[in-house]
Short mmCIF file of C-alpha atoms and ligand atoms in Angstrom, two decimals:
data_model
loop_
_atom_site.label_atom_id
_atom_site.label_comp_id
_atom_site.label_asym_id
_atom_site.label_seq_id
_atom_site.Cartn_x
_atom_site.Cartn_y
_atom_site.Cartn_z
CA UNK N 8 52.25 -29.33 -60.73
CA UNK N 9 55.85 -28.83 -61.77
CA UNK N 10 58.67 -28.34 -58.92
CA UNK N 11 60.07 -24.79 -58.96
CA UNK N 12 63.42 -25.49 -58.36
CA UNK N 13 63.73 -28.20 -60.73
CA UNK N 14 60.79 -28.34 -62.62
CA UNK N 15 60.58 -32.14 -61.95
CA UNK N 16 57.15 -33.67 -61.19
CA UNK N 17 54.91 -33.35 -58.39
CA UNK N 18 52.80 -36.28 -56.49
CA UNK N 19 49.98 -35.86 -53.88
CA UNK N 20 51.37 -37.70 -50.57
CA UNK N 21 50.41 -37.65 -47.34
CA UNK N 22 53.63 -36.28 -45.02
CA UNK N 23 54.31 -35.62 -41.60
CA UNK N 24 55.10 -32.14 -41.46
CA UNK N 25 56.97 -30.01 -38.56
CA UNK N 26 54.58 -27.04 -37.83
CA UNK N 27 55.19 -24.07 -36.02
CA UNK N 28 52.52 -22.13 -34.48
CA UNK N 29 52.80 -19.14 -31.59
CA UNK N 30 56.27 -20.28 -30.98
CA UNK N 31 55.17 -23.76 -30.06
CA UNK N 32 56.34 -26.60 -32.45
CA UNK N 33 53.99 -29.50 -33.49
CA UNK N 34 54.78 -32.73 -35.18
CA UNK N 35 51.61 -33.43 -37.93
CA UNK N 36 50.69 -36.69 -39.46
CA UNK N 37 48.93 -37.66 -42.56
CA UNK N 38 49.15 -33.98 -44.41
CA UNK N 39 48.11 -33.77 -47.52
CA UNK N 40 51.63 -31.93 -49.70
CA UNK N 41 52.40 -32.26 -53.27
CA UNK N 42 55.69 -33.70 -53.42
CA UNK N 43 58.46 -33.37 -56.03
CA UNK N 44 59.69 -36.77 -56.87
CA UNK N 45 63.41 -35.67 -57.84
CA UNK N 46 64.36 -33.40 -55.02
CA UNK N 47 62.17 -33.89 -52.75
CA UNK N 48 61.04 -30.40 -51.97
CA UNK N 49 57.25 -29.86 -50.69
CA UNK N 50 54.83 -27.77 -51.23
CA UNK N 51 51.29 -27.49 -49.35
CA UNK N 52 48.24 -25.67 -50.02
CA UNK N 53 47.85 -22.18 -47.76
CA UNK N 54 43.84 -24.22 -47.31
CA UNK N 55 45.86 -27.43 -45.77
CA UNK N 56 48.30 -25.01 -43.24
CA UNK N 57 45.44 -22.78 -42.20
CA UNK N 58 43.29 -25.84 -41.33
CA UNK N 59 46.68 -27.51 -39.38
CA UNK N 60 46.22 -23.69 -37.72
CA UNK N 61 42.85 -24.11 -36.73
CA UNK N 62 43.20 -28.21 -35.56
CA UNK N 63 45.96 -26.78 -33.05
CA UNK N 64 44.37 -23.56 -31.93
CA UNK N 65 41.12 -25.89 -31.27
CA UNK N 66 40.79 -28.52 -28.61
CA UNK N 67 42.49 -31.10 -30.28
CA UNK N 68 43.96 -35.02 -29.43
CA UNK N 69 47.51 -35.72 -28.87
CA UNK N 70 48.78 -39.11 -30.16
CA UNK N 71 52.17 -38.87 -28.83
CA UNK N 72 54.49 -36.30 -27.23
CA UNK N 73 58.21 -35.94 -27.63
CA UNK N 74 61.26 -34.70 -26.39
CA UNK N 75 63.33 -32.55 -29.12
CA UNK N 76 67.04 -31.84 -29.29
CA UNK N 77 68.10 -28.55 -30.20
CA UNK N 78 71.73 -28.68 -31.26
CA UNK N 79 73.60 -25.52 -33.03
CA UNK N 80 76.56 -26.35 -35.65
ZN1 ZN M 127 62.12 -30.67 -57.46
#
């Protein structure tokens, strides 16, 4: 696909993506996004977030847990 902001090319990566779900935020490896390869932006499939959905709302493994910073500028 083409990027919508600036109509640059798209490639299927794998990402990790920050995911927020019920007010809890998860850190998720190896998601499939199309990526634009001259900004950067990323775009994901509503059929890849609603499966990260259903991963987290199911009994799932945790590989790592971290401590996050909020800061405020
Ligand atoms: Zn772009």
């Amino acid at each position: 696909m083409n990027c919508e902001f600036c109509g640059g090319k798209t490639e299927k990566k794998k990402v990790k993506r920050q995911h927020w779900l019920h007010g809890k935020l998860y850190i998720v490896e190896n998601v499939e996004a199309e990526v634009c390869s001259e900004c950067g932006e990323r775009y994901f499939h509503a059929k890849i977030l609603d499966g990260i959905d259903s991963l987290l709302e199911s009994t799932h493994k945790i590989k790592e847990r971290l401590e996050v910073e909020v800061v405020s500028l």
